[in-house]
């Protein structure tokens, strides 16, 4: 018989995306603020837990964005935990650096929420469910800023108990910075974590998921970040959601990411080089390409367990184009005026930002032959480029771009005169 455990990473109830879709668009219900909130992600998580008939749900810390948000978080958290408990699902959680005060208080006030590792002391809980028993080894942040290695407080006795735990596999639940230095939050080393006899470590804190989905090979033990449950900015690009662990015959057999983020962030790279610089419809052609790219990403996002309501795109311009500046200005306006949207597959795509990595198509050789400031600048840029290393670092690359921008500015001045 299979035992299903839902593993929930950084939820951050109270958090909202930094930028919403244009005002002339609408989510399937409510406002964008509601539809794209962490609360909406939590509600999707609860729905999926019921749908997949999981036996337990584990929260890996930072359930609440800020300790002060606990009053607003109480209602949705209580309602969700209530629905899970009513369906016979066990709910356990540990606190992270964002909810060191909020989570223990909420857990005390909510019926059936088991808070683990209070006060920064590791705790081994036995979870008995209709699908079988398993253990959870958990630790909670005792205060907001905790810079010591939590494993220092995992005694020999508890280590032995984990090794000898007879009820089933033990899942490790911890909010930590692997490989972190003395200025990071609850830093641990991977080797230390591996030295504990759990069947897997499911970690909170880093919002980029690092676990591998699929079958867990015999003899291997997963160790990684669950990631955030929903995204808030381009720093959280890609699929987001909780993970489903399946335990079969007393061992961890499968891991699956249940992608359900209400808003998904993606980078959309648009190469300007192929566009015909002589075309009168250049700007329309480039905008068409943006639409096509959005449609492709929306189609991919629509394949999620729960498709997003919105797809926030960071438009990244690359390549070279003679009318580079004109194109950049066009897309800048689209981003700033926040009116561009496109809704293929029922997902509202919008622009959350622009990165211009494209360059003007300048014929340096030709320009360097000319007299006056433009020729002088072109010769300087050419020297700079010749002197630059094959793979310039970020600073060098930026300086080269600034130099080329100056050249482009000089050309614009001349053309404008
Ligand atoms: Mn977090």
mmCIF file of C-alpha atoms and ligand atoms in Angstrom:
data_model
loop_
_atom_site.group_PDB
_atom_site.id
_atom_site.type_symbol
_atom_site.label_atom_id
_atom_site.label_comp_id
_atom_site.label_asym_id
_atom_site.label_seq_id
_atom_site.Cartn_x
_atom_site.Cartn_y
_atom_site.Cartn_z
ATOM 1 C CA UNK A 1 0.000 0.000 0.000
ATOM 2 C CA UNK A 2 1.266 3.426 -0.888
ATOM 3 C CA UNK A 3 1.612 6.228 1.621
ATOM 4 C CA UNK A 4 1.422 9.720 0.123
ATOM 5 C CA UNK A 5 3.001 12.725 1.828
ATOM 6 C CA UNK A 6 2.659 16.278 0.544
ATOM 7 C CA UNK A 7 5.813 18.345 1.150
ATOM 8 C CA UNK A 8 5.225 22.085 1.156
ATOM 9 C CA UNK A 9 8.091 24.557 0.825
ATOM 10 C CA UNK A 10 8.182 28.308 1.443
ATOM 11 C CA UNK A 11 4.573 29.467 1.295
ATOM 12 C CA UNK A 12 4.962 33.034 2.654
ATOM 13 C CA UNK A 13 1.287 33.754 3.344
ATOM 14 C CA UNK A 14 0.880 37.510 3.052
ATOM 15 C CA UNK A 15 3.141 37.840 0.018
ATOM 16 C CA UNK A 16 2.012 39.064 -3.389
ATOM 17 C CA UNK A 17 3.740 39.391 -6.743
ATOM 18 C CA UNK A 18 5.663 42.604 -7.312
ATOM 19 C CA UNK A 19 3.717 43.405 -10.453
ATOM 20 C CA UNK A 20 0.182 42.559 -11.553
ATOM 21 C CA UNK A 21 -1.310 42.086 -15.033
ATOM 22 C CA UNK A 22 -2.798 45.142 -16.806
ATOM 23 C CA UNK A 23 -5.992 46.633 -15.446
ATOM 24 C CA UNK A 24 -7.962 45.714 -18.556
ATOM 25 C CA UNK A 25 -7.531 42.003 -17.783
ATOM 26 C CA UNK A 26 -9.272 39.879 -15.202
ATOM 27 C CA UNK A 27 -8.624 36.654 -13.323
ATOM 28 C CA UNK A 28 -11.235 33.885 -13.377
ATOM 29 C CA UNK A 29 -12.606 35.270 -10.113
ATOM 30 C CA UNK A 30 -11.873 38.035 -7.621
ATOM 31 C CA UNK A 31 -9.111 40.570 -8.126
ATOM 32 C CA UNK A 32 -5.572 39.944 -9.344
ATOM 33 C CA UNK A 33 -4.380 40.699 -5.820
ATOM 34 C CA UNK A 34 -6.407 37.761 -4.532
ATOM 35 C CA UNK A 35 -5.917 35.415 -7.477
ATOM 36 C CA UNK A 36 -2.111 35.650 -7.496
ATOM 37 C CA UNK A 37 -1.517 35.745 -3.740
ATOM 38 C CA UNK A 38 0.282 33.159 -1.624
ATOM 39 C CA UNK A 39 -3.103 32.501 -0.070
ATOM 40 C CA UNK A 40 -4.432 31.372 -3.465
ATOM 41 C CA UNK A 41 -1.415 29.036 -3.740
ATOM 42 C CA UNK A 42 -2.223 27.608 -0.309
ATOM 43 C CA UNK A 43 -5.851 27.037 -1.332
ATOM 44 C CA UNK A 44 -4.703 25.245 -4.490
ATOM 45 C CA UNK A 45 -2.351 23.160 -2.319
ATOM 46 C CA UNK A 46 -5.186 22.109 0.011
ATOM 47 C CA UNK A 47 -7.431 21.216 -2.955
ATOM 48 C CA UNK A 48 -4.707 19.056 -4.468
ATOM 49 C CA UNK A 49 -3.967 17.345 -1.155
ATOM 50 C CA UNK A 50 -7.621 16.309 -0.984
ATOM 51 C CA UNK A 51 -7.762 15.344 -4.640
ATOM 52 C CA UNK A 52 -4.624 13.182 -4.440
ATOM 53 C CA UNK A 53 -5.825 11.701 -1.121
ATOM 54 C CA UNK A 54 -2.540 12.307 0.654
ATOM 55 C CA UNK A 55 -2.070 10.945 4.164
ATOM 56 C CA UNK A 56 -0.009 13.794 5.559
ATOM 57 C CA UNK A 57 1.102 17.323 4.715
ATOM 58 C CA UNK A 58 4.436 18.715 5.945
ATOM 59 C CA UNK A 59 5.362 22.418 5.935
ATOM 60 C CA UNK A 60 9.069 23.291 5.764
ATOM 61 C CA UNK A 61 8.950 26.788 7.310
ATOM 62 C CA UNK A 62 8.289 30.364 6.162
ATOM 63 C CA UNK A 63 4.613 29.471 6.060
ATOM 64 C CA UNK A 64 3.896 33.105 6.940
ATOM 65 C CA UNK A 65 5.701 36.010 5.256
ATOM 66 C CA UNK A 66 6.173 38.101 8.396
ATOM 67 C CA UNK A 67 5.403 37.504 12.055
ATOM 68 C CA UNK A 68 3.054 40.522 11.856
ATOM 69 C CA UNK A 69 1.080 38.796 9.065
ATOM 70 C CA UNK A 70 -0.018 36.018 11.398
ATOM 71 C CA UNK A 71 -3.408 37.618 12.095
ATOM 72 C CA UNK A 72 -4.346 37.709 8.403
ATOM 73 C CA UNK A 73 -2.781 34.265 7.861
ATOM 74 C CA UNK A 74 -4.789 32.707 10.666
ATOM 75 C CA UNK A 75 -8.112 32.479 8.795
ATOM 76 C CA UNK A 76 -6.846 30.808 5.608
ATOM 77 C CA UNK A 77 -4.409 28.583 7.499
ATOM 78 C CA UNK A 78 -7.068 27.436 9.964
ATOM 79 C CA UNK A 79 -9.584 26.808 7.169
ATOM 80 C CA UNK A 80 -7.049 24.832 5.104
ATOM 81 C CA UNK A 81 -5.739 22.772 8.012
ATOM 82 C CA UNK A 82 -9.356 22.152 9.053
ATOM 83 C CA UNK A 83 -10.239 20.742 5.640
ATOM 84 C CA UNK A 84 -7.127 18.549 5.641
ATOM 85 C CA UNK A 85 -7.772 17.258 9.158
ATOM 86 C CA UNK A 86 -11.422 16.558 8.346
ATOM 87 C CA UNK A 87 -10.212 14.325 5.517
ATOM 88 C CA UNK A 88 -7.959 12.485 7.989
ATOM 89 C CA UNK A 89 -4.757 14.146 6.727
ATOM 90 C CA UNK A 90 -2.027 14.744 9.324
ATOM 91 C CA UNK A 91 -0.507 18.245 9.293
ATOM 92 C CA UNK A 92 2.968 18.986 10.661
ATOM 93 C CA UNK A 93 5.287 21.946 10.249
ATOM 94 C CA UNK A 94 8.495 23.626 11.312
ATOM 95 C CA UNK A 95 9.203 27.364 11.532
ATOM 96 C CA UNK A 96 11.603 29.270 9.312
ATOM 97 C CA UNK A 97 13.308 32.622 9.802
ATOM 98 C CA UNK A 98 10.200 34.471 8.588
ATOM 99 C CA UNK A 99 7.709 32.874 10.988
ATOM 100 C CA UNK A 100 9.721 31.993 14.099
ATOM 101 C CA UNK A 101 7.017 33.587 16.251
ATOM 102 C CA UNK A 102 4.016 33.307 13.932
ATOM 103 C CA UNK A 103 4.055 29.568 13.235
ATOM 104 C CA UNK A 104 4.256 28.236 16.807
ATOM 105 C CA UNK A 105 1.483 30.628 17.821
ATOM 106 C CA UNK A 106 -0.723 29.709 14.886
ATOM 107 C CA UNK A 107 -0.071 26.007 15.431
ATOM 108 C CA UNK A 108 -1.175 26.316 19.048
ATOM 109 C CA UNK A 109 -4.377 28.064 18.002
ATOM 110 C CA UNK A 110 -5.244 25.690 15.159
ATOM 111 C CA UNK A 111 -6.695 22.293 16.004
ATOM 112 C CA UNK A 112 -4.637 19.385 14.747
ATOM 113 C CA UNK A 113 -1.557 21.344 13.566
ATOM 114 C CA UNK A 114 1.559 19.630 14.935
ATOM 115 C CA UNK A 115 4.438 22.042 15.386
ATOM 116 C CA UNK A 116 7.841 20.356 15.434
ATOM 117 C CA UNK A 117 11.216 21.272 16.858
ATOM 118 C CA UNK A 118 10.079 24.161 19.042
ATOM 119 C CA UNK A 119 12.810 26.303 20.563
ATOM 120 C CA UNK A 120 15.456 25.063 18.132
ATOM 121 C CA UNK A 121 15.480 21.509 19.489
ATOM 122 C CA UNK A 122 15.247 18.625 17.017
ATOM 123 C CA UNK A 123 12.161 16.491 17.461
ATOM 124 C CA UNK A 124 11.290 13.091 16.036
ATOM 125 C CA UNK A 125 7.542 12.612 15.563
ATOM 126 C CA UNK A 126 5.785 9.410 14.708
ATOM 127 C CA UNK A 127 2.970 9.998 12.245
ATOM 128 C CA UNK A 128 0.356 7.296 12.043
ATOM 129 C CA UNK A 129 -1.973 7.457 9.081
ATOM 130 C CA UNK A 130 -4.450 5.260 7.268
ATOM 131 C CA UNK A 131 -1.704 4.548 4.749
ATOM 132 C CA UNK A 132 0.855 3.468 7.342
ATOM 133 C CA UNK A 133 3.303 5.096 9.738
ATOM 134 C CA UNK A 134 6.393 7.198 9.150
ATOM 135 C CA UNK A 135 8.614 9.524 11.115
ATOM 136 C CA UNK A 136 9.374 13.212 10.737
ATOM 137 C CA UNK A 137 12.574 14.697 12.100
ATOM 138 C CA UNK A 138 12.057 18.446 12.411
ATOM 139 C CA UNK A 139 13.687 21.566 13.750
ATOM 140 C CA UNK A 140 12.282 25.089 14.067
ATOM 141 C CA UNK A 141 13.929 28.491 14.161
ATOM 142 C CA UNK A 142 13.940 29.581 17.813
ATOM 143 C CA UNK A 143 14.378 33.231 16.798
ATOM 144 C CA UNK A 144 14.411 35.250 13.598
ATOM 145 C CA UNK A 145 18.158 35.463 13.336
ATOM 146 C CA UNK A 146 19.815 32.135 14.048
ATOM 147 C CA UNK A 147 23.267 31.761 12.555
ATOM 148 C CA UNK A 148 24.421 28.500 14.092
ATOM 149 C CA UNK A 149 24.326 25.044 12.571
ATOM 150 C CA UNK A 150 21.117 23.435 13.875
ATOM 151 C CA UNK A 151 22.681 19.966 13.587
ATOM 152 C CA UNK A 152 24.996 20.899 16.469
ATOM 153 C CA UNK A 153 21.953 20.372 18.642
ATOM 154 C CA UNK A 154 21.069 16.943 17.274
ATOM 155 C CA UNK A 155 22.288 14.630 20.032
ATOM 156 C CA UNK A 156 23.637 11.093 19.718
ATOM 157 C CA UNK A 157 20.540 9.677 21.324
ATOM 158 C CA UNK A 158 18.186 11.174 18.744
ATOM 159 C CA UNK A 159 20.510 10.107 15.908
ATOM 160 C CA UNK A 160 20.269 6.546 17.166
ATOM 161 C CA UNK A 161 16.499 6.833 17.424
ATOM 162 C CA UNK A 162 16.307 7.953 13.800
ATOM 163 C CA UNK A 163 18.451 4.965 12.762
ATOM 164 C CA UNK A 164 16.296 2.566 14.750
ATOM 165 C CA UNK A 165 12.924 4.138 13.971
ATOM 166 C CA UNK A 166 10.760 1.134 13.349
ATOM 167 C CA UNK A 167 7.483 2.705 12.264
ATOM 168 C CA UNK A 168 8.698 3.341 8.704
ATOM 169 C CA UNK A 169 10.981 5.789 6.915
ATOM 170 C CA UNK A 170 11.908 9.088 8.538
ATOM 171 C CA UNK A 171 11.605 12.316 6.546
ATOM 172 C CA UNK A 172 13.815 15.248 7.543
ATOM 173 C CA UNK A 173 12.174 18.676 7.622
ATOM 174 C CA UNK A 174 14.396 21.713 8.071
ATOM 175 C CA UNK A 175 14.710 25.371 7.125
ATOM 176 C CA UNK A 176 18.398 25.873 6.403
ATOM 177 C CA UNK A 177 21.073 27.351 4.172
ATOM 178 C CA UNK A 178 23.222 24.474 2.929
ATOM 179 C CA UNK A 179 26.831 25.530 2.636
ATOM 180 C CA UNK A 180 26.062 28.869 4.253
ATOM 181 C CA UNK A 181 28.673 30.878 6.106
ATOM 182 C CA UNK A 182 28.427 32.492 9.507
ATOM 183 C CA UNK A 183 26.216 35.290 8.174
ATOM 184 C CA UNK A 184 23.560 32.964 6.763
ATOM 185 C CA UNK A 185 20.452 31.519 8.369
ATOM 186 C CA UNK A 186 20.818 28.174 10.167
ATOM 187 C CA UNK A 187 23.734 27.070 7.960
ATOM 188 C CA UNK A 188 24.406 23.356 7.481
ATOM 189 C CA UNK A 189 26.808 21.314 5.392
ATOM 190 C CA UNK A 190 25.510 18.735 2.972
ATOM 191 C CA UNK A 191 27.851 16.054 4.372
ATOM 192 C CA UNK A 192 26.457 16.662 7.876
ATOM 193 C CA UNK A 193 22.905 16.280 6.644
ATOM 194 C CA UNK A 194 23.861 13.100 4.814
ATOM 195 C CA UNK A 195 25.313 11.671 8.014
ATOM 196 C CA UNK A 196 21.831 11.561 9.579
ATOM 197 C CA UNK A 197 19.923 8.352 8.903
ATOM 198 C CA UNK A 198 16.759 9.915 7.447
ATOM 199 C CA UNK A 199 15.261 8.669 4.160
ATOM 200 C CA UNK A 200 15.437 12.151 2.697
ATOM 201 C CA UNK A 201 15.862 15.812 3.612
ATOM 202 C CA UNK A 202 13.124 18.183 2.452
ATOM 203 C CA UNK A 203 14.325 21.687 2.997
ATOM 204 C CA UNK A 204 12.949 25.185 3.184
ATOM 205 C CA UNK A 205 14.613 28.620 2.835
ATOM 206 C CA UNK A 206 16.001 28.671 -0.705
ATOM 207 C CA UNK A 207 13.149 29.429 -3.108
ATOM 208 C CA UNK A 208 14.707 27.665 -6.081
ATOM 209 C CA UNK A 209 13.650 23.997 -5.934
ATOM 210 C CA UNK A 210 16.573 21.574 -6.171
ATOM 211 C CA UNK A 211 14.994 18.148 -5.669
ATOM 212 C CA UNK A 212 14.803 15.786 -8.617
ATOM 213 C CA UNK A 213 11.394 14.519 -9.659
ATOM 214 C CA UNK A 214 10.865 10.879 -10.555
ATOM 215 C CA UNK A 215 11.636 7.482 -9.101
ATOM 216 C CA UNK A 216 13.909 7.390 -6.099
ATOM 217 C CA UNK A 217 16.470 4.688 -6.832
ATOM 218 C CA UNK A 218 17.008 2.066 -4.139
ATOM 219 C CA UNK A 219 19.832 3.017 -1.818
ATOM 220 C CA UNK A 220 19.618 6.732 -2.644
ATOM 221 C CA UNK A 221 18.211 9.417 -0.383
ATOM 222 C CA UNK A 222 16.869 12.683 -1.778
ATOM 223 C CA UNK A 223 18.212 15.884 -0.258
ATOM 224 C CA UNK A 224 17.178 19.283 -1.540
ATOM 225 C CA UNK A 225 15.024 22.352 -1.486
ATOM 226 C CA UNK A 226 11.293 22.183 -2.075
ATOM 227 C CA UNK A 227 11.375 25.788 -3.308
ATOM 228 C CA UNK A 228 8.638 28.354 -2.954
ATOM 229 C CA UNK A 229 5.048 27.251 -3.571
ATOM 230 C CA UNK A 230 4.183 30.326 -5.598
ATOM 231 C CA UNK A 231 6.316 32.897 -7.346
ATOM 232 C CA UNK A 232 6.522 36.617 -6.650
ATOM 233 C CA UNK A 233 9.183 37.960 -8.964
ATOM 234 C CA UNK A 234 11.493 37.013 -11.814
ATOM 235 C CA UNK A 235 13.988 35.684 -9.264
ATOM 236 C CA UNK A 236 11.544 32.794 -8.879
ATOM 237 C CA UNK A 237 11.185 31.955 -12.570
ATOM 238 C CA UNK A 238 10.013 28.498 -13.574
ATOM 239 C CA UNK A 239 7.679 25.878 -12.158
ATOM 240 C CA UNK A 240 6.645 26.228 -8.515
ATOM 241 C CA UNK A 241 4.539 24.102 -6.204
ATOM 242 C CA UNK A 242 4.613 21.520 -3.410
ATOM 243 C CA UNK A 243 6.041 18.016 -3.844
ATOM 244 C CA UNK A 244 4.326 14.677 -3.490
ATOM 245 C CA UNK A 245 6.368 11.877 -1.909
ATOM 246 C CA UNK A 246 5.158 8.315 -2.300
ATOM 247 C CA UNK A 247 6.313 5.715 0.176
ATOM 248 C CA UNK A 248 5.973 2.103 -0.933
ATOM 249 C CA UNK A 249 6.938 -1.012 1.037
ATOM 250 C CA UNK A 250 8.417 1.163 3.757
ATOM 251 C CA UNK A 251 10.725 3.157 1.485
ATOM 252 C CA UNK A 252 10.587 6.450 -0.327
ATOM 253 C CA UNK A 253 9.781 5.448 -3.894
ATOM 254 C CA UNK A 254 8.784 8.562 -5.846
ATOM 255 C CA UNK A 255 8.889 12.337 -5.845
ATOM 256 C CA UNK A 256 6.679 14.538 -7.991
ATOM 257 C CA UNK A 257 6.480 18.329 -8.134
ATOM 258 C CA UNK A 258 2.855 19.461 -8.239
ATOM 259 C CA UNK A 259 3.160 22.700 -10.184
ATOM 260 C CA UNK A 260 0.324 24.958 -9.079
ATOM 261 C CA UNK A 261 1.697 28.486 -8.749
ATOM 262 C CA UNK A 262 -1.133 30.955 -9.522
ATOM 263 C CA UNK A 263 1.352 33.194 -11.341
ATOM 264 C CA UNK A 264 4.360 31.848 -13.166
ATOM 265 C CA UNK A 265 7.395 33.971 -14.043
ATOM 266 C CA UNK A 266 9.431 33.234 -17.152
ATOM 267 C CA UNK A 267 12.184 34.868 -19.177
ATOM 268 C CA UNK A 268 11.312 35.313 -22.838
ATOM 269 C CA UNK A 269 14.376 35.778 -25.012
ATOM 270 C CA UNK A 270 13.795 37.709 -28.239
ATOM 271 C CA UNK A 271 16.655 37.805 -30.747
ATOM 272 C CA UNK A 272 16.422 41.053 -32.713
ATOM 273 C CA UNK A 273 18.965 40.064 -35.396
ATOM 274 C CA UNK A 274 16.556 38.325 -37.828
ATOM 275 C CA UNK A 275 14.165 41.293 -38.156
ATOM 276 C CA UNK A 276 14.378 43.213 -41.410
ATOM 277 C CA UNK A 277 15.694 46.665 -40.581
ATOM 278 C CA UNK A 278 14.245 48.124 -43.773
ATOM 279 C CA UNK A 279 10.729 46.923 -43.001
ATOM 280 C CA UNK A 280 8.043 49.501 -42.292
ATOM 281 C CA UNK A 281 6.349 47.017 -40.009
ATOM 282 C CA UNK A 282 9.468 46.329 -37.908
ATOM 283 C CA UNK A 283 7.839 47.183 -34.585
ATOM 284 C CA UNK A 284 4.751 45.103 -35.414
ATOM 285 C CA UNK A 285 6.896 42.181 -36.531
ATOM 286 C CA UNK A 286 8.843 42.252 -33.265
ATOM 287 C CA UNK A 287 5.621 42.502 -31.233
ATOM 288 C CA UNK A 288 4.249 39.519 -33.164
ATOM 289 C CA UNK A 289 7.314 37.559 -32.133
ATOM 290 C CA UNK A 290 6.674 38.530 -28.515
ATOM 291 C CA UNK A 291 3.119 37.178 -28.843
ATOM 292 C CA UNK A 292 4.357 33.917 -30.352
ATOM 293 C CA UNK A 293 6.937 33.480 -27.593
ATOM 294 C CA UNK A 294 4.268 34.165 -24.962
ATOM 295 C CA UNK A 295 1.947 31.597 -26.581
ATOM 296 C CA UNK A 296 4.695 28.971 -26.492
ATOM 297 C CA UNK A 297 5.429 29.585 -22.803
ATOM 298 C CA UNK A 298 1.711 29.672 -21.969
ATOM 299 C CA UNK A 299 1.196 26.325 -23.670
ATOM 300 C CA UNK A 300 3.981 24.853 -21.578
ATOM 301 C CA UNK A 301 2.564 26.404 -18.385
ATOM 302 C CA UNK A 302 -0.908 25.070 -19.235
ATOM 303 C CA UNK A 303 0.441 21.548 -18.799
ATOM 304 C CA UNK A 304 0.860 22.069 -15.038
ATOM 305 C CA UNK A 305 -1.198 20.144 -12.483
ATOM 306 C CA UNK A 306 -2.948 23.491 -11.927
ATOM 307 C CA UNK A 307 -2.250 25.982 -14.730
ATOM 308 C CA UNK A 308 -1.445 29.524 -13.641
ATOM 309 C CA UNK A 309 -3.927 32.376 -13.982
ATOM 310 C CA UNK A 310 -1.149 34.606 -15.249
ATOM 311 C CA UNK A 311 2.267 34.357 -16.850
ATOM 312 C CA UNK A 312 4.610 37.229 -15.988
ATOM 313 C CA UNK A 313 7.240 37.667 -18.683
ATOM 314 C CA UNK A 314 10.672 39.234 -18.422
ATOM 315 C CA UNK A 315 11.424 40.205 -21.998
ATOM 316 C CA UNK A 316 15.128 39.763 -22.751
ATOM 317 C CA UNK A 317 16.324 41.351 -25.991
ATOM 318 C CA UNK A 318 19.426 39.838 -27.598
ATOM 319 C CA UNK A 319 21.278 40.007 -30.907
ATOM 320 C CA UNK A 320 22.157 43.035 -33.011
ATOM 321 C CA UNK A 321 19.936 45.355 -34.940
ATOM 322 C CA UNK A 322 20.413 48.603 -36.838
ATOM 323 C CA UNK A 323 17.240 49.992 -35.272
ATOM 324 C CA UNK A 324 18.081 48.600 -31.844
ATOM 325 C CA UNK A 325 17.215 51.790 -30.010
ATOM 326 C CA UNK A 326 13.814 52.131 -31.652
ATOM 327 C CA UNK A 327 12.919 48.574 -30.687
ATOM 328 C CA UNK A 328 14.109 49.012 -27.121
ATOM 329 C CA UNK A 329 12.040 52.177 -26.782
ATOM 330 C CA UNK A 330 8.980 50.399 -28.142
ATOM 331 C CA UNK A 331 9.232 47.532 -25.650
ATOM 332 C CA UNK A 332 10.119 49.895 -22.811
ATOM 333 C CA UNK A 333 6.867 51.725 -23.469
ATOM 334 C CA UNK A 334 4.929 48.454 -23.456
ATOM 335 C CA UNK A 335 6.416 47.575 -20.072
ATOM 336 C CA UNK A 336 5.996 51.033 -18.546
ATOM 337 C CA UNK A 337 2.463 51.639 -19.713
ATOM 338 C CA UNK A 338 1.501 48.127 -18.625
ATOM 339 C CA UNK A 339 -1.118 47.688 -21.300
ATOM 340 C CA UNK A 340 0.275 44.770 -23.251
ATOM 341 C CA UNK A 341 -1.305 41.408 -22.576
ATOM 342 C CA UNK A 342 -2.093 38.285 -24.520
ATOM 343 C CA UNK A 343 -4.259 35.399 -23.378
ATOM 344 C CA UNK A 344 -3.627 32.134 -25.183
ATOM 345 C CA UNK A 345 -4.730 28.911 -23.416
ATOM 346 C CA UNK A 346 -6.770 31.051 -20.978
ATOM 347 C CA UNK A 347 -3.579 32.298 -19.298
ATOM 348 C CA UNK A 348 -3.044 36.055 -19.135
ATOM 349 C CA UNK A 349 0.510 36.813 -20.296
ATOM 350 C CA UNK A 350 1.931 40.219 -19.368
ATOM 351 C CA UNK A 351 5.287 41.986 -19.245
ATOM 352 C CA UNK A 352 6.878 42.419 -15.835
ATOM 353 C CA UNK A 353 10.159 43.854 -17.048
ATOM 354 C CA UNK A 354 12.657 44.322 -19.835
ATOM 355 C CA UNK A 355 16.336 43.457 -20.117
ATOM 356 C CA UNK A 356 18.223 44.835 -23.054
ATOM 357 C CA UNK A 357 21.154 42.579 -23.876
ATOM 358 C CA UNK A 358 20.935 43.453 -27.574
ATOM 359 C CA UNK A 359 23.374 45.747 -29.340
ATOM 360 C CA UNK A 360 23.160 48.127 -32.229
ATOM 361 C CA UNK A 361 24.391 46.727 -35.516
ATOM 362 C CA UNK A 362 27.314 49.068 -35.976
ATOM 363 C CA UNK A 363 29.867 48.602 -38.690
ATOM 364 C CA UNK A 364 32.879 49.570 -36.605
ATOM 365 C CA UNK A 365 35.338 49.233 -39.467
ATOM 366 C CA UNK A 366 33.367 51.572 -41.668
ATOM 367 C CA UNK A 367 32.760 54.088 -38.864
ATOM 368 C CA UNK A 368 36.421 54.007 -37.808
ATOM 369 C CA UNK A 369 37.367 55.275 -41.255
ATOM 370 C CA UNK A 370 35.284 58.416 -40.839
ATOM 371 C CA UNK A 371 36.497 61.793 -39.576
ATOM 372 C CA UNK A 372 35.268 63.599 -36.483
ATOM 373 C CA UNK A 373 33.932 62.444 -33.117
ATOM 374 C CA UNK A 374 32.167 59.342 -34.508
ATOM 375 C CA UNK A 375 35.312 58.048 -36.209
ATOM 376 C CA UNK A 376 37.382 58.790 -33.113
ATOM 377 C CA UNK A 377 34.918 56.997 -30.842
ATOM 378 C CA UNK A 378 34.625 54.045 -33.237
ATOM 379 C CA UNK A 379 38.421 53.614 -33.230
ATOM 380 C CA UNK A 380 38.424 53.709 -29.420
ATOM 381 C CA UNK A 381 35.624 51.138 -29.182
ATOM 382 C CA UNK A 382 37.480 48.915 -31.634
ATOM 383 C CA UNK A 383 40.638 49.146 -29.506
ATOM 384 C CA UNK A 384 38.660 48.332 -26.392
ATOM 385 C CA UNK A 385 37.075 45.303 -28.040
ATOM 386 C CA UNK A 386 40.421 44.101 -29.340
ATOM 387 C CA UNK A 387 41.913 44.396 -25.852
ATOM 388 C CA UNK A 388 39.004 42.643 -24.131
ATOM 389 C CA UNK A 389 39.476 39.046 -23.033
ATOM 390 C CA UNK A 390 37.745 36.301 -25.024
ATOM 391 C CA UNK A 391 35.128 35.867 -22.306
ATOM 392 C CA UNK A 392 34.847 39.208 -20.510
ATOM 393 C CA UNK A 393 33.547 39.203 -16.958
ATOM 394 C CA UNK A 394 30.388 41.123 -16.034
ATOM 395 C CA UNK A 395 32.196 44.425 -15.397
ATOM 396 C CA UNK A 396 34.205 44.261 -18.608
ATOM 397 C CA UNK A 397 31.120 43.373 -20.610
ATOM 398 C CA UNK A 398 29.228 46.302 -19.103
ATOM 399 C CA UNK A 399 32.036 48.733 -19.879
ATOM 400 C CA UNK A 400 32.139 47.551 -23.490
ATOM 401 C CA UNK A 401 28.413 48.074 -23.749
ATOM 402 C CA UNK A 402 28.642 51.562 -22.282
ATOM 403 C CA UNK A 403 31.345 52.410 -24.814
ATOM 404 C CA UNK A 404 29.178 51.140 -27.675
ATOM 405 C CA UNK A 405 26.190 53.056 -26.271
ATOM 406 C CA UNK A 406 28.297 56.232 -26.347
ATOM 407 C CA UNK A 407 29.122 55.577 -29.973
ATOM 408 C CA UNK A 408 25.458 54.994 -30.698
ATOM 409 C CA UNK A 409 24.594 58.251 -28.895
ATOM 410 C CA UNK A 410 27.051 60.155 -31.078
ATOM 411 C CA UNK A 411 25.466 58.656 -34.196
ATOM 412 C CA UNK A 412 21.993 59.583 -32.922
ATOM 413 C CA UNK A 413 23.147 63.176 -32.360
ATOM 414 C CA UNK A 414 24.507 63.334 -35.881
ATOM 415 C CA UNK A 415 21.387 61.783 -37.398
ATOM 416 C CA UNK A 416 19.211 64.176 -35.416
ATOM 417 C CA UNK A 417 21.081 67.228 -36.634
HETATM 418 MN MN1 LIG B 1 11.583 31.836 2.492
#
